[in-house]
Amino acid sequence: MVLVIEDDATLNRLLVRQLTQAGYVARGVLRWKDAQRVLTEEEPAAALLDMRLPDTDGLSVVPQLREVCPVVVLTAYGAIEHAVKALRAGATDYLAKPVRGEELELAIGRALERASLQRDGMFWKDQLQSIVSGRMIGSSPAFRHATSLVDMVAPTDQTVLILGESGVGKELFARAIHDASPRAASKYVAIDCSTLQANLFESELFGHERGSFTGADRRKEGLVEVADGGTVFLDEIGEVSATIQAKLLRILETGTFRRLGGTKDLRADVRFVAATNRDLQEMVKAGTFRADLYYRLSRFVVDVPPLRDRGDDIITIADCFVTDRAFRRNVPKRLGPEAKRALLAYHWPGNVRELKNVVERAVLVSGDRETIGVGELGLTPEPRAPETKSFRLEFDSPPTLEEIEKVYLTRLAGRSDLSRADMAAILGISERNTYRLLAKHKLR
Ligand SMILES: Nc1ncnc2c1ncn2[C@@H]1O[C@H](COP(=O)(O)OP(=O)(O)OP(=O)(O)O)[C@@H](O)[C@H]1O
Ligand SMILES: [Mg+2]
């Protein structure tokens, strides 16, 4: 049905007749109030809207009406500025009065065609939505390399360690490994190792026997039993205590474990995937992460690249998020060229998670404007890296290594602007070793 909203009764009748002759079902109303009543009963395929109505200004209702169907506005002859305003407000097309028959048909035909394209677009966006919420987007070489590792390792029972900065998508990768594995039909259990206290964590993971601690009034199965046949994802593995590290090593090596307070060795058929954004190697050096567990976990590593190394993926992902957000709010949105350039230039310390937040916010603050500009992204440029100064150590005669070490450390230790962590970072060693060296040279 094509809805004709025109207060000139003669013109209204004429338009309805022309549309009917052209094969459309048309319905005419004289006022916006009547149009609203029709809209509660029926959803027109298109609407012809007069810009001047007795009970409203046509322009002001365009945004509302176009949510329902494509809108073609009728303007007085020569009132081109009205037409432009209407198009800006979201009308698909305009017709100047007096309306010629073939022009009317053409305009309505175009409007309907566009509406059907939009419907198809919606279908596509629906699909996209499920991709955005579940699947990983990207085709850059760095990203493809990482996903190819997933394809390689998923079909096996190999333990996988996923590394990468915060927000790069490690959780999605873990899930992808499970989904592409023969265990996909069984359970996938994710445990955040950073949120639970050590003893609670142990009972969560391995279960407990009755009476094993105060409050343990029943025997409880651990997640490794719950996930039998499936996958256990140990998120933030860098946070687990020494006790749990030992137990994890055991289950990884032998496939057996004991419930808290239990004496029987139990067997679990689970595949482990672990992830962390910490530098485990450094933790091993510092003595806070067991070397044997690290070697066991790191036999197969998937390094998820930071977003800044994924080139145009930044835009592809951003576009998907924009479309997804805009679709939910039922407004057309796109990223302007300047905004795209800014996205590409930014360093993304928070990676995909940050990109998602930036885009969601931009869609909100851009209001009715279709194009998202660079200002709406609210990106702050990268803080400039501290100037690298040349660094010289002077000796009267060729020094021994020991002497270099001592002079260098004395120099660093004399700088009041450096914390021990800063010193460790400059030296490229752990804080613990920094501490040791300082003690050795009696510098602390
Ligand atoms: N390639 C991608 N395509 C689409 N969305 C992605 C992609 N990678 C990550 N995301 C989304 O980015 C967000 C952060 O991802 P995720 O939680 O997996 O990061 P993480 O590496 O586990 O971060 P953290 O170390 O902070 O736990 C999630 O909303 C996720 O859906
Ligand atoms: Mg995570």
Coordinates of C-alpha atoms and ligand atoms in Angstrom, one line a residue:
M1 CA 0.0 0.0 0.0
V2 CA 1.2 3.5 -0.9
L3 CA 0.0 6.1 1.6
V4 CA -0.7 9.5 0.1
I5 CA -0.6 12.3 2.7
E6 CA -1.9 15.5 1.0
D7 CA -4.4 18.0 2.2
D8 CA -5.4 19.3 -1.2
A9 CA -8.4 16.9 -1.7
T10 CA -8.3 17.2 -5.5
L11 CA -4.7 16.5 -5.8
N12 CA -5.0 13.7 -3.3
R13 CA -7.7 12.0 -5.3
L14 CA -5.7 12.4 -8.5
L15 CA -2.5 10.9 -7.0
V16 CA -4.4 7.9 -5.6
R17 CA -6.0 7.3 -9.0
Q18 CA -2.7 7.5 -10.9
L19 CA -1.1 5.1 -8.4
T20 CA -4.0 2.7 -8.7
Q21 CA -3.8 2.8 -12.5
A22 CA -0.1 2.0 -12.3
G23 CA -1.0 -1.1 -10.3
Y24 CA -0.4 0.0 -6.7
V25 CA -2.8 -0.2 -3.9
A26 CA -3.1 3.4 -2.7
R27 CA -4.8 5.1 0.2
G28 CA -5.2 8.9 0.6
V29 CA -5.4 10.9 3.8
L30 CA -5.7 14.6 4.3
R31 CA -4.0 15.2 7.6
W32 CA -1.0 13.9 9.5
K33 CA -3.4 12.8 12.3
D34 CA -5.2 10.5 9.9
A35 CA -1.9 9.2 8.6
Q36 CA -0.9 8.3 12.1
R37 CA -4.1 6.3 12.5
V38 CA -3.5 4.4 9.3
L39 CA 0.1 3.7 10.4
T40 CA -1.2 1.9 13.5
E41 CA -3.2 -0.4 11.4
E42 CA -1.0 -1.0 8.3
E43 CA 2.5 -0.7 7.2
P44 CA 2.7 1.1 3.9
A45 CA 5.3 0.1 1.4
A46 CA 6.0 3.8 0.6
A47 CA 4.5 7.2 1.5
L48 CA 3.9 10.4 -0.5
L49 CA 4.1 13.3 1.9
D50 CA 3.1 16.9 1.3
M51 CA 5.5 19.3 2.9
R52 CA 2.7 21.6 4.1
L53 CA -0.1 20.0 6.0
P54 CA -2.8 21.7 8.1
D55 CA -1.8 20.0 11.4
T56 CA 2.0 19.7 11.0
D57 CA 5.0 20.7 9.0
G58 CA 5.8 17.8 6.7
L59 CA 9.5 18.2 7.2
S60 CA 9.3 17.5 10.9
V61 CA 7.6 14.1 10.5
V62 CA 10.0 12.8 7.8
P63 CA 12.3 11.2 10.4
Q64 CA 9.4 9.4 12.0
L65 CA 7.8 8.3 8.8
R66 CA 11.0 7.0 7.2
E67 CA 11.4 4.5 10.1
V68 CA 8.3 2.8 8.7
C69 CA 8.8 3.1 4.9
P70 CA 10.6 5.2 2.2
V71 CA 9.2 8.7 2.0
V72 CA 8.7 10.7 -1.2
V73 CA 8.0 14.4 -0.4
L74 CA 5.8 16.7 -2.4
T75 CA 7.0 20.3 -2.7
A76 CA 5.6 23.4 -4.2
Y77 CA 7.1 24.1 -7.6
G78 CA 10.4 25.9 -7.2
A79 CA 10.7 25.2 -3.5
I80 CA 13.9 23.2 -4.1
E81 CA 15.3 24.2 -0.7
H82 CA 12.4 22.4 1.0
A83 CA 13.2 19.3 -1.1
V84 CA 16.9 19.5 0.0
K85 CA 15.9 19.7 3.7
A86 CA 13.6 16.8 3.3
L87 CA 16.3 14.7 1.7
R88 CA 18.6 15.6 4.5
A89 CA 15.9 14.5 7.0
G90 CA 15.9 11.1 5.3
A91 CA 13.3 11.3 2.5
T92 CA 14.2 9.1 -0.4
D93 CA 13.1 11.4 -3.1
Y94 CA 10.9 14.5 -3.9
L95 CA 8.4 15.5 -6.4
A96 CA 7.6 19.1 -7.4
K97 CA 4.0 20.0 -7.9
P98 CA 2.2 19.8 -10.3
V99 CA 3.1 16.1 -10.3
R100 CA 3.4 14.4 -13.7
G101 CA 2.1 10.9 -14.0
E102 CA 5.3 9.3 -15.2
E103 CA 7.4 11.1 -12.6
L104 CA 5.2 9.8 -9.9
E105 CA 5.5 6.3 -11.0
L106 CA 9.2 6.5 -11.4
A107 CA 9.7 8.0 -7.9
I108 CA 7.5 5.4 -6.2
G109 CA 9.2 2.6 -8.2
R110 CA 12.6 3.8 -7.0
A111 CA 11.4 4.2 -3.4
L112 CA 10.1 0.7 -3.4
E113 CA 13.2 -0.7 -5.0
R114 CA 15.2 0.9 -2.3
A115 CA 13.0 -0.4 0.4
S116 CA 13.5 -3.9 -0.8
L117 CA 17.2 -3.4 -1.0
Q118 CA 17.1 -2.2 2.6
R119 CA 15.2 -5.2 3.6
D120 CA 17.8 -7.4 2.1
G121 CA 20.4 -5.3 3.9
M122 CA 18.7 -6.0 7.1
F123 CA 18.9 -9.7 6.5
W124 CA 22.5 -9.3 5.8
K125 CA 22.9 -7.2 9.0
D126 CA 21.2 -9.9 11.0
Q127 CA 23.8 -12.4 9.8
L128 CA 26.5 -9.9 10.5
Q129 CA 25.2 -9.5 14.0
S130 CA 25.8 -13.1 14.8
I131 CA 29.2 -12.8 13.4
V132 CA 30.0 -9.8 15.4
S133 CA 28.9 -11.4 18.6
G134 CA 30.5 -14.7 18.1
R135 CA 33.1 -14.8 15.4
M136 CA 36.4 -13.2 14.7
I137 CA 36.8 -10.7 12.0
G138 CA 40.0 -10.1 10.1
S139 CA 42.0 -11.0 7.1
S140 CA 45.3 -9.3 7.7
P141 CA 48.4 -11.5 7.3
A142 CA 49.2 -11.3 11.0
F143 CA 45.6 -12.3 12.0
R144 CA 45.4 -15.0 9.4
H145 CA 48.6 -16.5 10.6
A146 CA 47.1 -16.7 14.1
T147 CA 43.9 -18.3 12.9
S148 CA 45.9 -20.8 10.8
L149 CA 47.5 -22.0 14.0
V150 CA 44.0 -22.5 15.4
D151 CA 43.1 -24.6 12.4
M152 CA 46.2 -26.6 12.8
V153 CA 45.9 -27.3 16.5
A154 CA 42.1 -27.5 17.0
P155 CA 41.7 -31.1 15.7
T156 CA 44.3 -32.4 18.2
D157 CA 44.2 -32.8 21.9
Q158 CA 47.3 -30.6 22.3
T159 CA 47.3 -28.1 25.2
V160 CA 47.4 -24.6 23.7
L161 CA 48.7 -21.4 25.3
I162 CA 47.2 -18.2 23.9
L163 CA 49.3 -15.1 24.3
G164 CA 48.5 -11.5 23.5
E165 CA 47.9 -8.1 24.9
S166 CA 44.7 -7.3 26.7
G167 CA 41.6 -7.1 24.5
V168 CA 43.1 -8.8 21.4
G169 CA 40.6 -11.6 21.5
K170 CA 42.2 -14.4 23.4
E171 CA 38.9 -15.6 24.7
L172 CA 37.5 -15.7 21.2
F173 CA 40.5 -17.7 20.1
A174 CA 40.0 -20.2 22.9
R175 CA 36.4 -20.7 22.0
A176 CA 37.3 -21.0 18.3
I177 CA 39.7 -23.8 19.2
H178 CA 37.0 -25.7 21.1
D179 CA 34.4 -25.1 18.3
A180 CA 36.7 -26.4 15.6
S181 CA 37.8 -29.5 17.7
P182 CA 36.2 -33.0 17.9
R183 CA 35.2 -31.9 21.4
A184 CA 32.9 -29.2 20.0
A185 CA 29.7 -31.1 21.0
S186 CA 30.9 -31.5 24.6
K187 CA 31.2 -28.8 27.2
Y188 CA 33.4 -25.8 27.1
V189 CA 34.2 -24.5 30.6
A190 CA 36.0 -21.2 31.0
I191 CA 37.6 -20.3 34.3
D192 CA 39.1 -16.9 35.1
C193 CA 42.1 -17.8 37.2
S194 CA 42.4 -14.2 38.5
T195 CA 39.1 -13.9 40.2
L196 CA 39.1 -16.8 42.7
Q197 CA 41.1 -17.2 45.9
A198 CA 43.6 -20.0 45.8
N199 CA 41.7 -22.6 47.9
L200 CA 38.3 -21.8 46.3
F201 CA 39.9 -22.0 42.9
E202 CA 41.3 -25.5 43.7
S203 CA 37.9 -26.7 44.8
E204 CA 36.2 -25.1 41.7
L205 CA 38.7 -26.7 39.4
F206 CA 39.2 -30.1 41.0
G207 CA 36.2 -30.4 43.3
H208 CA 36.3 -31.4 47.0
E209 CA 35.5 -34.3 49.3
R210 CA 33.0 -33.9 52.1
G211 CA 34.6 -32.4 55.1
S212 CA 37.7 -31.3 53.3
F213 CA 37.3 -27.8 54.7
T214 CA 34.8 -26.0 57.0
G215 CA 31.6 -25.6 55.0
A216 CA 32.3 -28.5 52.6
D217 CA 29.3 -30.5 53.8
R218 CA 28.9 -32.3 50.5
R219 CA 31.2 -33.8 47.9
K220 CA 31.5 -31.6 44.9
E221 CA 32.7 -32.3 41.4
G222 CA 35.3 -30.1 40.0
L223 CA 35.1 -28.3 36.6
V224 CA 37.5 -30.8 35.1
E225 CA 34.9 -33.5 35.8
V226 CA 32.0 -31.3 34.6
A227 CA 33.9 -30.7 31.4
D228 CA 34.6 -34.3 30.8
G229 CA 35.1 -35.0 27.1
G230 CA 35.3 -31.2 26.5
T231 CA 37.6 -28.3 26.9
V232 CA 38.7 -26.3 29.9
F233 CA 39.8 -22.8 29.3
L234 CA 42.1 -21.4 31.9
D235 CA 42.0 -17.6 31.5
E236 CA 44.7 -15.4 33.0
I237 CA 46.8 -18.5 33.8
G238 CA 49.6 -16.1 34.9
E239 CA 47.7 -15.4 38.1
V240 CA 47.5 -18.9 39.6
S241 CA 49.2 -19.7 42.9
A242 CA 52.2 -22.1 43.3
T243 CA 50.0 -24.8 44.7
I244 CA 47.6 -24.7 41.8
Q245 CA 50.5 -24.6 39.4
A246 CA 51.8 -27.9 40.8
K247 CA 48.3 -29.5 40.4
L248 CA 47.9 -28.2 36.9
L249 CA 51.2 -29.6 36.0
R250 CA 50.2 -32.9 37.3
I251 CA 46.9 -33.1 35.4
L252 CA 48.6 -31.9 32.2
E253 CA 51.3 -34.6 32.5
T254 CA 49.3 -37.6 33.7
G255 CA 45.7 -36.7 33.1
T256 CA 45.0 -37.3 36.8
F257 CA 44.0 -35.2 39.7
R258 CA 42.6 -35.4 43.2
R259 CA 39.7 -33.6 44.7
L260 CA 40.5 -31.3 47.6
G261 CA 40.8 -33.5 50.6
G262 CA 40.6 -36.6 48.5
T263 CA 43.0 -39.5 48.4
K264 CA 41.9 -41.2 45.1
D265 CA 43.5 -40.3 41.8
L266 CA 40.8 -39.4 39.4
R267 CA 41.1 -39.2 35.6
A268 CA 39.7 -36.5 33.5
D269 CA 39.4 -36.4 29.7
V270 CA 39.7 -32.7 29.1
R271 CA 41.7 -30.6 26.7
F272 CA 43.3 -27.5 28.2
V273 CA 43.6 -24.1 26.6
A274 CA 45.2 -21.4 28.6
A275 CA 45.7 -17.7 28.1
T276 CA 47.5 -14.7 29.6
N277 CA 48.6 -11.2 28.8
R278 CA 51.5 -11.5 31.1
D279 CA 55.0 -12.3 30.1
L280 CA 55.3 -15.9 31.4
Q281 CA 58.9 -16.3 30.4
E282 CA 59.8 -13.3 32.5
M283 CA 57.7 -14.7 35.4
V284 CA 59.7 -17.9 35.1
K285 CA 62.9 -16.0 35.3
A286 CA 61.6 -14.1 38.3
G287 CA 60.6 -17.4 39.9
T288 CA 56.9 -16.7 40.1
F289 CA 55.8 -19.2 37.5
R290 CA 57.0 -22.8 37.4
A291 CA 59.4 -23.4 34.6
D292 CA 58.1 -27.0 34.0
L293 CA 54.5 -25.8 33.8
Y294 CA 55.5 -23.1 31.4
Y295 CA 57.3 -25.6 29.1
R296 CA 54.4 -27.9 29.3
L297 CA 51.9 -25.2 28.3
S298 CA 54.1 -23.5 25.7
R299 CA 54.5 -26.5 23.4
F300 CA 51.9 -24.9 21.2
V301 CA 51.6 -21.2 21.4
V302 CA 49.1 -19.0 19.5
D303 CA 50.3 -15.4 19.6
V304 CA 47.3 -13.2 18.9
P305 CA 48.7 -10.0 17.3
P306 CA 47.9 -6.6 18.7
L307 CA 45.3 -4.7 16.7
R308 CA 47.8 -2.0 15.6
D309 CA 49.6 -4.7 13.6
R310 CA 46.5 -5.8 11.8
G311 CA 46.4 -3.1 9.2
D312 CA 43.0 -2.7 7.5
D313 CA 41.4 -5.2 9.9
I314 CA 40.9 -2.1 12.1
I315 CA 38.5 -0.7 9.6
T316 CA 36.8 -3.9 8.8
I317 CA 36.2 -4.6 12.5
A318 CA 35.2 -0.9 13.1
D319 CA 32.7 -1.0 10.2
C320 CA 31.1 -4.2 11.5
F321 CA 30.7 -2.6 15.0
V322 CA 29.3 0.5 13.4
T323 CA 26.8 -1.4 11.3
D324 CA 25.8 -3.5 14.3
R325 CA 25.3 -0.6 16.6
A326 CA 23.5 1.5 14.0
F327 CA 21.3 -1.4 13.1
R328 CA 20.2 -1.7 16.6
R329 CA 19.3 2.0 16.8
N330 CA 17.7 1.9 13.4
V331 CA 19.8 4.7 11.9
P332 CA 22.2 4.6 8.9
K333 CA 25.8 5.2 10.0
R334 CA 29.1 5.0 8.5
L335 CA 32.7 6.1 9.2
G336 CA 33.9 9.1 7.4
P337 CA 37.3 9.1 5.6
E338 CA 39.0 11.2 8.2
A339 CA 37.7 9.0 11.0
K340 CA 39.1 6.0 9.2
R341 CA 42.5 7.6 8.9
A342 CA 42.4 8.3 12.6
L343 CA 41.5 4.8 13.5
L344 CA 44.4 3.5 11.4
A345 CA 46.9 5.9 12.9
Y346 CA 45.9 5.2 16.6
H347 CA 48.0 2.8 18.6
W348 CA 45.1 0.8 20.3
P349 CA 46.7 -0.1 23.6
G350 CA 43.3 -1.7 24.6
N351 CA 43.1 -3.5 21.2
V352 CA 39.7 -4.8 19.9
R353 CA 38.0 -4.2 23.2
E354 CA 39.0 -0.5 23.0
L355 CA 38.0 -0.3 19.4
K356 CA 34.5 -1.6 20.3
N357 CA 34.1 1.0 23.0
V358 CA 35.3 3.8 20.8
V359 CA 32.9 2.9 18.0
E360 CA 29.9 2.4 20.3
R361 CA 30.5 5.8 21.9
A362 CA 30.9 7.5 18.5
V363 CA 27.6 6.0 17.2
L364 CA 25.9 7.5 20.2
V365 CA 27.5 11.0 20.2
S366 CA 27.0 11.4 16.4
G367 CA 23.3 11.5 17.0
D368 CA 21.3 11.9 13.8
R369 CA 24.3 12.5 11.6
E370 CA 25.0 9.6 9.2
T371 CA 28.7 10.1 9.0
I372 CA 31.0 9.7 12.0
G373 CA 33.7 12.3 12.0
V374 CA 37.1 12.1 13.6
G375 CA 36.1 14.3 16.5
E376 CA 33.4 11.9 17.5
L377 CA 35.9 9.1 18.0
G378 CA 37.4 11.0 21.0
L379 CA 40.8 9.4 20.4
T380 CA 43.8 10.9 22.2
P381 CA 47.0 10.7 20.2
E382 CA 49.7 8.4 21.3
P383 CA 51.7 9.8 24.2
R384 CA 55.1 10.5 22.7
A385 CA 57.8 8.0 23.6
P386 CA 60.4 9.5 25.9
E387 CA 63.2 10.9 24.0
T388 CA 66.0 8.4 23.6
K389 CA 69.1 10.0 24.9
S390 CA 72.5 8.6 24.0
F391 CA 74.1 6.9 27.0
R392 CA 77.8 6.9 27.7
L393 CA 79.9 5.2 30.3
E394 CA 83.5 6.4 30.5
F395 CA 86.5 4.4 31.8
D396 CA 90.2 5.3 32.0
S397 CA 91.2 1.8 30.9
P398 CA 89.2 -1.1 29.3
P399 CA 86.8 -2.2 32.1
T400 CA 86.0 -5.7 33.2
L401 CA 82.3 -6.9 32.8
E402 CA 82.0 -6.6 36.6
E403 CA 83.2 -3.0 36.5
I404 CA 80.8 -2.1 33.6
E405 CA 78.0 -3.6 35.6
K406 CA 78.9 -1.7 38.7
V407 CA 79.3 1.7 37.0
Y408 CA 76.1 1.2 35.0
L409 CA 74.1 0.2 38.0
T410 CA 75.5 3.1 40.1
R411 CA 74.4 5.5 37.4
L412 CA 70.9 4.1 37.2
A413 CA 70.5 3.8 40.9
G414 CA 71.5 7.4 41.3
R415 CA 68.5 8.5 39.2
S416 CA 65.7 9.5 41.5
D417 CA 63.1 9.4 38.7
L418 CA 63.4 5.6 38.3
S419 CA 61.5 3.1 40.3
R420 CA 62.9 -0.4 40.6
A421 CA 60.4 -1.6 38.0
D422 CA 61.7 1.1 35.6
M423 CA 65.2 0.1 36.2
A424 CA 64.3 -3.6 35.5
A425 CA 62.6 -2.5 32.3
I426 CA 65.7 -0.5 31.2
L427 CA 68.0 -3.4 32.1
G428 CA 65.8 -5.9 30.4
I429 CA 65.7 -8.2 33.4
S430 CA 63.2 -9.0 36.1
E431 CA 62.7 -6.8 39.2
R432 CA 63.9 -9.6 41.3
N433 CA 67.2 -9.9 39.4
T434 CA 67.5 -6.1 39.5
Y435 CA 67.2 -6.3 43.3
R436 CA 69.8 -9.0 43.4
L437 CA 72.3 -7.0 41.3
L438 CA 71.8 -3.9 43.4
A439 CA 72.4 -5.9 46.5
K440 CA 75.5 -7.4 45.0
H441 CA 77.0 -4.0 44.4
K442 CA 75.7 -2.7 47.7
L443 CA 73.6 -0.2 45.9
R444 CA 70.4 -0.4 47.9
Ligands
LIG1 N1 38.8 -10.4 15.5 C1 37.7 -10.0 16.2 N2 36.6 -9.7 15.6 C2 35.5 -9.2 16.3 N3 35.5 -9.0 17.6 C3 36.6 -9.3 18.3 C4 37.8 -9.8 17.6 N4 38.7 -9.9 18.6 C5 38.2 -9.5 19.7 N5 36.9 -9.2 19.6 C6 36.0 -8.6 20.6 O1 36.8 -7.8 21.4 C7 36.5 -8.0 22.8 C8 37.7 -8.4 23.6 O2 38.1 -9.7 23.2 P1 38.5 -10.8 24.4 O3 37.7 -10.7 25.6 O4 38.6 -12.1 23.7 O5 40.0 -10.2 24.7 P2 41.1 -10.9 25.6 O6 42.3 -11.0 24.7 O7 40.6 -12.1 26.3 O8 41.4 -9.7 26.6 P3 41.9 -9.8 28.2 O9 43.4 -10.1 28.1 O10 41.7 -8.3 28.6 O11 41.1 -10.7 28.9 C9 35.4 -8.9 22.9 O12 34.2 -8.2 22.9 C10 35.5 -9.7 21.6 O13 34.2 -10.2 21.2
MG2 MG 40.1 -12.4 28.3

